[in-house]
Coordinates of C-alpha atoms and ligand atoms in Angstrom, one line a residue:
M1 CA -7.7 -24.4 7.9
T2 CA -8.1 -21.4 10.2
T3 CA -5.9 -20.5 13.1
R4 CA -5.9 -17.5 15.4
G5 CA -2.8 -15.3 15.6
S6 CA -0.1 -16.6 18.0
S7 CA 1.8 -14.3 20.3
S8 CA 5.3 -15.5 19.3
V9 CA 7.1 -13.2 16.9
S10 CA 9.6 -15.7 15.4
D11 CA 9.1 -14.8 11.8
V12 CA 7.8 -12.1 9.5
V13 CA 4.2 -13.5 9.2
D14 CA 4.0 -14.0 13.0
L15 CA 5.1 -10.4 13.3
L16 CA 2.4 -9.2 10.9
V17 CA -0.2 -11.1 12.8
E18 CA 0.8 -9.5 16.1
L19 CA 0.9 -6.0 14.6
I20 CA -2.7 -6.5 13.2
A21 CA -3.9 -7.9 16.6
N22 CA -2.4 -4.9 18.4
A23 CA -5.2 -2.8 16.7
C24 CA -3.4 0.5 16.7
V25 CA -6.5 2.2 15.3
N26 CA -6.0 5.9 14.5
D27 CA -9.4 7.7 14.3
G28 CA -7.8 11.1 14.1
T29 CA -8.2 11.9 17.8
P30 CA -5.0 12.3 19.9
D31 CA -5.9 9.5 22.4
S32 CA -6.5 6.9 19.6
G33 CA -3.7 4.9 17.9
G34 CA -2.0 3.4 20.9
E35 CA 1.1 2.7 18.7
L36 CA 3.2 2.1 21.8
R37 CA 1.7 -1.5 21.8
S38 CA 3.4 -2.2 18.5
V39 CA 6.6 -0.4 19.5
R40 CA 6.8 -3.0 22.4
T41 CA 6.2 -5.8 19.8
L42 CA 9.1 -4.5 17.7
Q43 CA 11.4 -4.1 20.7
R44 CA 10.7 -7.8 21.5
F45 CA 11.2 -8.8 17.8
F46 CA 14.6 -6.9 17.7
R47 CA 15.6 -7.7 21.3
A48 CA 16.7 -4.0 21.4
E49 CA 15.1 -0.9 22.9
G50 CA 15.8 1.6 20.1
T51 CA 14.9 5.2 20.8
V52 CA 11.2 5.7 21.6
I53 CA 9.7 9.1 20.8
E54 CA 6.2 9.6 22.4
P55 CA 4.9 13.1 21.8
H56 CA 1.6 12.2 23.3
P57 CA 0.9 9.3 25.8
G58 CA 0.7 6.1 23.7
R59 CA 1.5 7.8 20.4
A60 CA 5.0 6.3 20.1
S61 CA 7.4 5.8 17.3
V62 CA 10.6 3.8 17.6
V63 CA 13.9 4.5 15.8
Y64 CA 17.0 2.3 15.4
R65 CA 20.1 3.6 13.6
I66 CA 23.1 1.4 12.6
A67 CA 26.2 3.3 11.8
G68 CA 27.7 2.7 8.3
T69 CA 31.4 2.0 7.6
D70 CA 31.9 5.3 5.7
P71 CA 30.8 8.5 7.4
E72 CA 30.6 10.2 4.0
A73 CA 28.2 7.6 2.5
P74 CA 24.5 8.4 2.2
A75 CA 22.1 7.0 4.7
L76 CA 19.1 4.7 3.9
A77 CA 16.0 4.7 6.1
L78 CA 13.1 2.2 6.2
L79 CA 10.0 4.1 7.4
P80 CA 6.9 1.9 8.0
H81 CA 3.9 3.1 9.9
L82 CA 2.3 1.3 12.8
D83 CA -1.2 2.8 12.9
V84 CA -4.3 1.7 10.9
V85 CA -7.6 3.3 10.0
P86 CA -10.8 2.2 11.9
A87 CA -12.8 -0.8 10.8
S88 CA -16.2 -2.0 11.8
S89 CA -16.8 -5.8 11.6
E90 CA -19.5 -5.2 9.1
G91 CA -18.9 -7.0 5.8
W92 CA -15.7 -8.7 6.9
T93 CA -15.2 -12.5 6.4
Y94 CA -13.1 -12.5 9.6
P95 CA -13.2 -9.8 12.3
P96 CA -10.8 -7.1 11.3
F97 CA -8.5 -7.4 14.3
S98 CA -8.6 -11.1 14.7
A99 CA -5.5 -11.3 12.4
T100 CA -6.9 -14.7 11.2
R101 CA -4.6 -16.9 9.1
A102 CA -6.7 -18.9 6.7
D103 CA -5.9 -20.6 3.3
G104 CA -2.5 -19.0 3.1
M105 CA -3.7 -15.5 3.7
V106 CA -3.5 -13.1 6.7
W107 CA -6.8 -11.2 7.1
G108 CA -7.2 -8.0 9.0
R109 CA -7.1 -4.2 9.1
G110 CA -3.5 -3.2 8.2
A111 CA -2.7 -6.4 6.1
V112 CA -1.8 -4.2 3.1
D113 CA -1.8 -0.7 4.7
M114 CA 0.9 -1.2 5.6
L115 CA 1.7 -3.7 8.4
N116 CA 2.7 -6.3 5.7
V117 CA 5.6 -4.0 4.7
T118 CA 6.2 -2.9 8.4
A119 CA 6.8 -6.6 9.2
A120 CA 8.9 -7.2 6.1
M121 CA 11.1 -4.1 6.8
A122 CA 11.6 -5.2 10.4
S123 CA 12.7 -8.7 9.3
V124 CA 15.3 -7.1 6.9
F125 CA 16.5 -4.7 9.5
R126 CA 16.9 -7.3 12.2
R127 CA 19.6 -9.1 10.1
Y128 CA 21.7 -5.9 10.1
L129 CA 21.0 -5.3 13.8
D130 CA 22.1 -8.9 14.6
G131 CA 25.2 -8.6 12.5
D132 CA 23.9 -11.3 10.1
A133 CA 24.3 -9.0 7.0
E134 CA 27.3 -7.0 5.9
P135 CA 27.1 -3.4 7.2
L136 CA 26.2 -0.7 4.6
P137 CA 28.7 2.1 3.8
G138 CA 26.1 4.6 5.1
D139 CA 23.9 4.5 8.1
L140 CA 20.9 2.2 8.0
V141 CA 17.8 3.6 9.8
F142 CA 14.6 1.8 10.8
A143 CA 11.9 4.2 12.0
A144 CA 8.4 2.7 12.7
V145 CA 6.1 5.6 13.2
A146 CA 2.8 6.5 14.7
D147 CA 0.0 8.6 13.2
E148 CA 0.5 8.2 9.4
E149 CA -3.2 7.8 8.9
A150 CA -4.0 11.2 10.4
G151 CA -1.3 13.5 9.1
G152 CA 1.8 12.4 11.0
A153 CA 1.9 15.2 13.7
F154 CA 2.6 12.5 16.3
G155 CA 4.8 10.5 14.0
A156 CA 6.9 11.3 10.9
E157 CA 6.3 15.0 10.9
H158 CA 7.3 15.2 14.6
L159 CA 10.5 13.1 13.9
V160 CA 11.5 15.2 10.9
T161 CA 10.9 18.6 12.5
R162 CA 12.1 17.8 16.1
H163 CA 14.4 14.8 15.8
W164 CA 16.1 15.1 12.4
D165 CA 19.4 13.7 13.8
L166 CA 17.6 10.4 14.6
V167 CA 16.0 9.9 11.2
R168 CA 18.4 11.9 8.9
C169 CA 18.9 10.1 5.6
E170 CA 19.4 10.7 1.9
F171 CA 17.3 7.7 0.7
L172 CA 14.0 6.3 2.1
L173 CA 11.8 3.3 1.6
T174 CA 8.2 3.8 2.7
E175 CA 4.7 3.5 1.1
V176 CA 3.2 2.4 -1.2
A177 CA 3.9 -1.2 -2.2
A178 CA 1.5 -2.7 -4.7
P179 CA 1.3 -6.0 -6.7
P180 CA 3.1 -6.3 -10.1
F181 CA 1.4 -6.2 -13.5
R182 CA 1.6 -9.6 -14.9
T183 CA 1.3 -11.0 -18.4
S184 CA 2.4 -14.3 -19.9
E185 CA 5.7 -12.5 -21.0
R186 CA 6.3 -10.0 -18.3
V187 CA 6.2 -9.1 -14.6
V188 CA 6.3 -5.3 -14.2
V189 CA 6.9 -4.1 -10.7
P190 CA 5.4 -0.7 -9.7
V191 CA 7.6 1.6 -7.6
T192 CA 5.8 4.5 -6.0
V193 CA 7.9 7.6 -6.6
A194 CA 5.3 10.4 -6.4
E195 CA 2.1 11.3 -4.6
K196 CA -0.7 13.8 -5.1
G197 CA -1.1 16.8 -2.8
P198 CA -4.1 17.4 -0.6
A199 CA -5.7 20.8 -1.0
W200 CA -8.8 20.4 1.2
R201 CA -11.2 23.3 1.3
R202 CA -13.7 24.4 4.0
L203 CA -16.9 26.1 2.7
R204 CA -18.8 28.3 5.2
A205 CA -22.0 30.3 4.9
H206 CA -23.7 32.6 7.4
G207 CA -27.4 33.5 7.4
A208 CA -29.9 34.4 10.0
T209 CA -31.8 32.1 12.3
G210 CA -35.6 31.9 12.2
H211 CA -38.7 29.7 12.6
A212 CA -38.6 27.1 9.9
S213 CA -42.4 27.2 9.6
Q214 CA -42.1 30.6 7.8
P215 CA -39.1 30.3 5.5
Y216 CA -40.2 33.2 3.2
G217 CA -37.3 35.7 2.8
S218 CA -35.1 33.7 5.2
R219 CA -31.3 33.5 4.9
N220 CA -30.8 29.8 5.3
A221 CA -27.0 29.1 5.6
L222 CA -27.5 25.5 4.6
L223 CA -28.6 26.2 1.1
P224 CA -25.5 27.8 -0.4
V225 CA -23.2 25.2 1.2
A226 CA -25.4 22.3 0.1
G227 CA -25.7 23.8 -3.4
A228 CA -21.9 24.2 -3.6
V229 CA -21.0 20.7 -2.5
A230 CA -23.6 19.3 -4.9
R231 CA -22.2 21.2 -7.8
L232 CA -18.6 20.4 -6.9
G233 CA -19.4 16.7 -6.6
D234 CA -21.2 16.6 -10.0
A235 CA -18.7 18.8 -12.0
R236 CA -16.2 17.1 -14.3
S237 CA -12.9 17.5 -12.7
P238 CA -10.1 19.0 -14.8
V239 CA -7.8 16.5 -16.6
A240 CA -4.1 16.8 -16.4
I241 CA -1.8 14.3 -18.2
T242 CA 1.5 14.5 -16.4
D243 CA 4.9 13.3 -17.5
E244 CA 4.7 10.8 -14.6
W245 CA 1.4 9.4 -15.9
V246 CA 2.7 9.1 -19.5
R247 CA 5.8 7.3 -18.2
F248 CA 3.6 4.9 -16.1
V249 CA 1.3 4.1 -18.9
D250 CA 4.3 3.4 -21.2
G251 CA 5.7 1.0 -18.7
I252 CA 2.8 -1.3 -18.0
P253 CA 1.3 -4.0 -20.3
L254 CA -1.8 -2.6 -21.9
D255 CA -3.9 -3.0 -25.0
A256 CA -2.6 -0.4 -27.6
E257 CA -5.9 1.5 -27.8
I258 CA -6.4 1.7 -24.1
R259 CA -2.8 2.9 -23.8
A260 CA -3.3 5.7 -26.4
G261 CA -6.6 6.7 -24.8
L262 CA -5.2 7.0 -21.3
V263 CA -2.7 9.7 -22.3
D264 CA -5.0 11.7 -24.5
P265 CA -6.7 14.4 -22.5
D266 CA -9.8 14.3 -24.8
R267 CA -10.2 10.5 -24.6
V268 CA -9.0 9.8 -21.1
D269 CA -12.5 9.9 -19.5
E270 CA -14.1 7.5 -22.0
T271 CA -11.1 5.2 -21.7
I272 CA -11.4 5.1 -17.9
D273 CA -15.2 4.3 -18.3
R274 CA -14.1 1.3 -20.5
I275 CA -11.6 0.1 -17.9
A276 CA -14.3 0.4 -15.2
Q277 CA -16.4 -2.3 -16.9
D278 CA -13.7 -5.0 -16.0
D279 CA -11.7 -3.4 -13.2
P280 CA -13.5 -0.6 -11.3
D281 CA -10.7 -0.3 -8.7
L282 CA -8.1 0.3 -11.4
A283 CA -10.4 2.8 -13.2
R284 CA -10.9 4.8 -10.0
W285 CA -7.1 4.9 -9.5
A286 CA -6.4 5.9 -13.1
H287 CA -9.0 8.6 -12.8
A288 CA -7.3 9.9 -9.7
C289 CA -3.9 9.9 -11.4
T290 CA -5.2 12.0 -14.3
H291 CA -7.5 14.5 -12.7
L292 CA -7.7 17.2 -10.0
T293 CA -10.1 15.2 -7.8
V294 CA -12.8 16.9 -5.8
A295 CA -14.9 14.9 -3.2
P296 CA -17.2 16.6 -0.8
T297 CA -17.0 14.6 2.4
M298 CA -18.6 16.5 5.4
L299 CA -21.6 18.8 6.0
H300 CA -22.5 20.5 9.2
A301 CA -25.6 22.7 9.7
G302 CA -28.5 23.3 12.0
A303 CA -29.5 22.4 15.5
K304 CA -33.1 21.4 15.2
A305 CA -35.5 20.4 12.4
N306 CA -37.7 23.5 12.8
V307 CA -35.0 26.1 13.1
I308 CA -33.4 27.9 10.0
P309 CA -29.7 27.4 10.4
D310 CA -27.6 30.6 10.6
D311 CA -24.3 28.7 10.0
A312 CA -23.3 25.9 7.7
E313 CA -20.0 24.3 6.8
G314 CA -18.9 21.8 4.2
H315 CA -15.6 20.0 3.8
V316 CA -14.2 19.1 0.4
D317 CA -11.3 16.7 -0.2
V318 CA -9.3 18.0 -3.2
R319 CA -6.1 16.4 -4.5
T320 CA -3.7 18.1 -6.9
L321 CA -1.3 16.4 -9.4
P322 CA 2.3 17.3 -9.8
G323 CA 2.4 20.7 -11.6
Q324 CA -1.0 21.8 -10.3
E325 CA -1.0 24.8 -8.0
H326 CA -3.4 25.7 -5.4
A327 CA -4.5 28.6 -7.7
D328 CA -5.7 25.8 -10.1
V329 CA -8.0 24.6 -7.3
D330 CA -9.4 28.1 -6.7
D331 CA -9.9 28.5 -10.4
H332 CA -11.9 25.3 -10.6
F333 CA -14.0 26.3 -7.6
R334 CA -14.7 29.7 -9.2
K335 CA -15.8 28.2 -12.5
V336 CA -18.0 25.5 -10.9
L337 CA -19.7 27.7 -8.3
G338 CA -20.3 30.7 -10.4
P339 CA -20.4 34.3 -9.0
T340 CA -23.6 34.1 -7.0
L341 CA -22.7 31.0 -4.9
R342 CA -19.2 32.1 -4.5
D343 CA -20.2 35.5 -3.0
E344 CA -22.3 33.7 -0.4
L345 CA -19.5 31.4 0.7
E346 CA -16.3 31.8 2.6
I347 CA -13.8 29.3 1.1
E348 CA -10.7 28.6 3.1
P349 CA -7.8 26.0 2.8
M350 CA -7.7 23.2 5.4
L351 CA -5.0 20.7 4.8
E352 CA -2.6 21.8 2.1
F353 CA 0.6 20.1 0.8
P354 CA 2.0 20.2 -2.7
A355 CA 2.2 17.0 -4.7
T356 CA 5.7 15.5 -4.2
G357 CA 7.9 13.2 -6.2
S358 CA 11.4 11.7 -6.5
V359 CA 13.2 11.1 -9.8
P360 CA 13.3 7.4 -10.8
E361 CA 17.1 7.3 -11.1
G362 CA 20.1 7.0 -8.8
P363 CA 21.5 4.3 -6.5
L364 CA 18.3 3.4 -4.8
W365 CA 16.4 3.1 -8.1
D366 CA 19.2 1.0 -9.5
A367 CA 19.2 -1.2 -6.4
I368 CA 15.5 -1.8 -6.7
G369 CA 16.2 -2.8 -10.3
D370 CA 18.9 -5.2 -9.2
A371 CA 16.6 -6.8 -6.7
V372 CA 13.7 -7.1 -9.1
E373 CA 15.9 -8.7 -11.7
R374 CA 17.1 -11.2 -9.1
V375 CA 13.6 -12.1 -8.1
T376 CA 11.8 -12.0 -11.5
G377 CA 14.6 -12.6 -14.0
A378 CA 14.1 -9.2 -15.7
R379 CA 14.5 -5.6 -14.9
H380 CA 10.9 -4.4 -15.5
L381 CA 10.2 -1.5 -13.2
V382 CA 7.6 1.2 -13.6
A383 CA 7.5 4.5 -11.7
S384 CA 4.0 5.1 -10.3
M385 CA 2.2 7.8 -8.5
T386 CA -0.2 7.4 -5.6
P387 CA -3.3 9.5 -5.0
V388 CA -3.0 9.2 -1.3
T389 CA -0.8 11.1 1.1
T390 CA 2.1 9.3 2.8
D391 CA 4.9 10.1 5.2
A392 CA 7.3 10.4 2.2
R393 CA 6.3 14.0 1.8
F394 CA 8.0 15.2 5.0
F395 CA 11.3 13.6 3.8
R396 CA 11.0 14.7 0.2
A397 CA 10.6 18.3 1.5
R398 CA 14.1 17.8 3.0
G399 CA 15.6 16.6 -0.4
V400 CA 15.3 12.9 0.4
T401 CA 14.7 10.4 -2.4
A402 CA 11.7 8.4 -1.3
Y403 CA 10.1 5.3 -2.9
G404 CA 7.7 2.5 -2.1
V405 CA 8.0 -1.0 -3.4
G406 CA 7.1 -4.6 -2.5
M407 CA 6.6 -8.0 -4.1
F408 CA 3.4 -10.0 -4.2
D409 CA 2.3 -13.3 -5.6
D410 CA -0.7 -13.5 -7.9
S411 CA -3.3 -14.0 -5.2
V412 CA -4.5 -10.4 -5.6
T413 CA -4.2 -8.0 -8.6
F414 CA -3.0 -4.4 -8.5
G415 CA -6.6 -3.2 -8.8
E416 CA -8.0 -5.5 -6.2
M417 CA -5.3 -4.5 -3.7
L418 CA -6.0 -0.8 -4.3
G419 CA -9.6 -1.5 -3.3
M420 CA -8.5 -3.0 0.0
F421 CA -6.8 0.2 1.3
H422 CA -9.1 1.3 4.0
G423 CA -11.7 -1.2 2.7
V424 CA -13.3 -4.4 3.9
D425 CA -11.6 -7.9 3.8
E426 CA -8.1 -6.3 3.8
R427 CA -5.8 -9.3 3.4
V428 CA -2.4 -10.4 2.1
S429 CA -1.0 -13.8 1.3
E430 CA 1.7 -15.1 3.6
R431 CA 3.8 -15.8 0.5
S432 CA 3.6 -12.1 -0.5
V433 CA 4.8 -11.0 2.9
E434 CA 7.8 -13.3 2.6
L435 CA 8.4 -12.1 -1.0
T436 CA 8.3 -8.5 0.1
A437 CA 10.8 -9.3 2.9
A438 CA 13.1 -11.1 0.4
L439 CA 12.9 -8.2 -2.2
L440 CA 13.6 -5.5 0.4
S441 CA 16.5 -7.5 1.8
D442 CA 17.9 -7.6 -1.8
V443 CA 17.2 -3.9 -2.3
V444 CA 19.1 -2.9 0.9
A445 CA 22.1 -5.2 0.1
A446 CA 22.2 -4.0 -3.6
F447 CA 22.0 -0.3 -2.4
G448 CA 25.1 -1.0 -0.3
D449 CA 26.9 -2.5 -3.3
R450 CA 25.9 0.4 -5.6
I451 CA 27.2 2.9 -3.1
R452 CA 30.5 1.0 -2.6
T453 CA 31.2 0.8 -6.3
H454 CA 30.5 4.5 -6.9
S455 CA 32.5 5.9 -4.0
Ligands
ZN1 ZN1 -0.6 3.6 4.9

């Protein structure tokens, strides 16, 4: 059975449907996004205005803060984002912004990144706002933000740098929530505690313009840039087996040989190739978690087919692991490009943030364990890393402990869900949205209990 999204926002799935249908598509330009639409939806859901921060027309975030009972106790913030990446209808079973409910699933752009969690967090927070849950010792903050998908300048970064009093916290829940690893004996819930750092590079070359009918002796700016991106794309990227990765591989159910191969720098590439035969999404993710990744993404040169270009530019997406410095990126580029190409190119940093992480211990970690134990009957958590950049980094830079966690039924595996981030047929089961809301509700309550018993 298929139904279109309704406009009521009575429960968590209705809220998800409305957030998807709002189509807050962030294409990286200031006038895109339109997150104010979803701020209005949340204001109706909460029946409360909150504090709206709108640094650019339409690019709104909304913050609610409930005072705790003990001014000394640490604050917990829920930080979902409201924007989504663009989607064309091509290849989708249902149009990406129709927010179609069919066969127990909600389909649409944002279903897993991350409007499912946005809706779940809102439903948890509403119980505290309405006085239906016992207040926490510390403040409880809900901040639904704009612009996560394009760097956060109109969202989390703006709030942290300009409105810290509003979002101030010691503990944070945000991205990424992913399905558990299931075997017949165990359900292991991944908790995102770390993320890679972007270290994007711009390559530029200058030459001399001329008639393309007579290329002899010309200085064509396109050639060194094209040569460089081809080499960078083909080169084996450097392996780094981090402590985070070893801990993750130890924590998930795996065949013993695969497990050993994944933490051995000399065997990790062949092991990933083996995983790829069954689960290409998981393989791609495992590769990203064990390598400095390098992906050329853009190339600009020339104005006309018969004119030698005197300027060319290439963009390369590079991501570092915890412990890798930006000097390691420069080193890799030097080795791959060799002296001749390097001399012809200007290489400059674009987006640069270090990898960030929070230790998997302390009251929020313990509270997640308490909640997972209640839901699954056992305390199997595994700390995981995400290759993507999230709003957690702005908070971790201020010393905040930040994690991402959710709960999913078995309709989609960990690997399949990773493939849906920014992909086609993004979807989530209604049951998973309800499970995530229930888990997060338990996490918040257990966090309060943990703080009470330790103070
Ligand atoms: Zn996201």
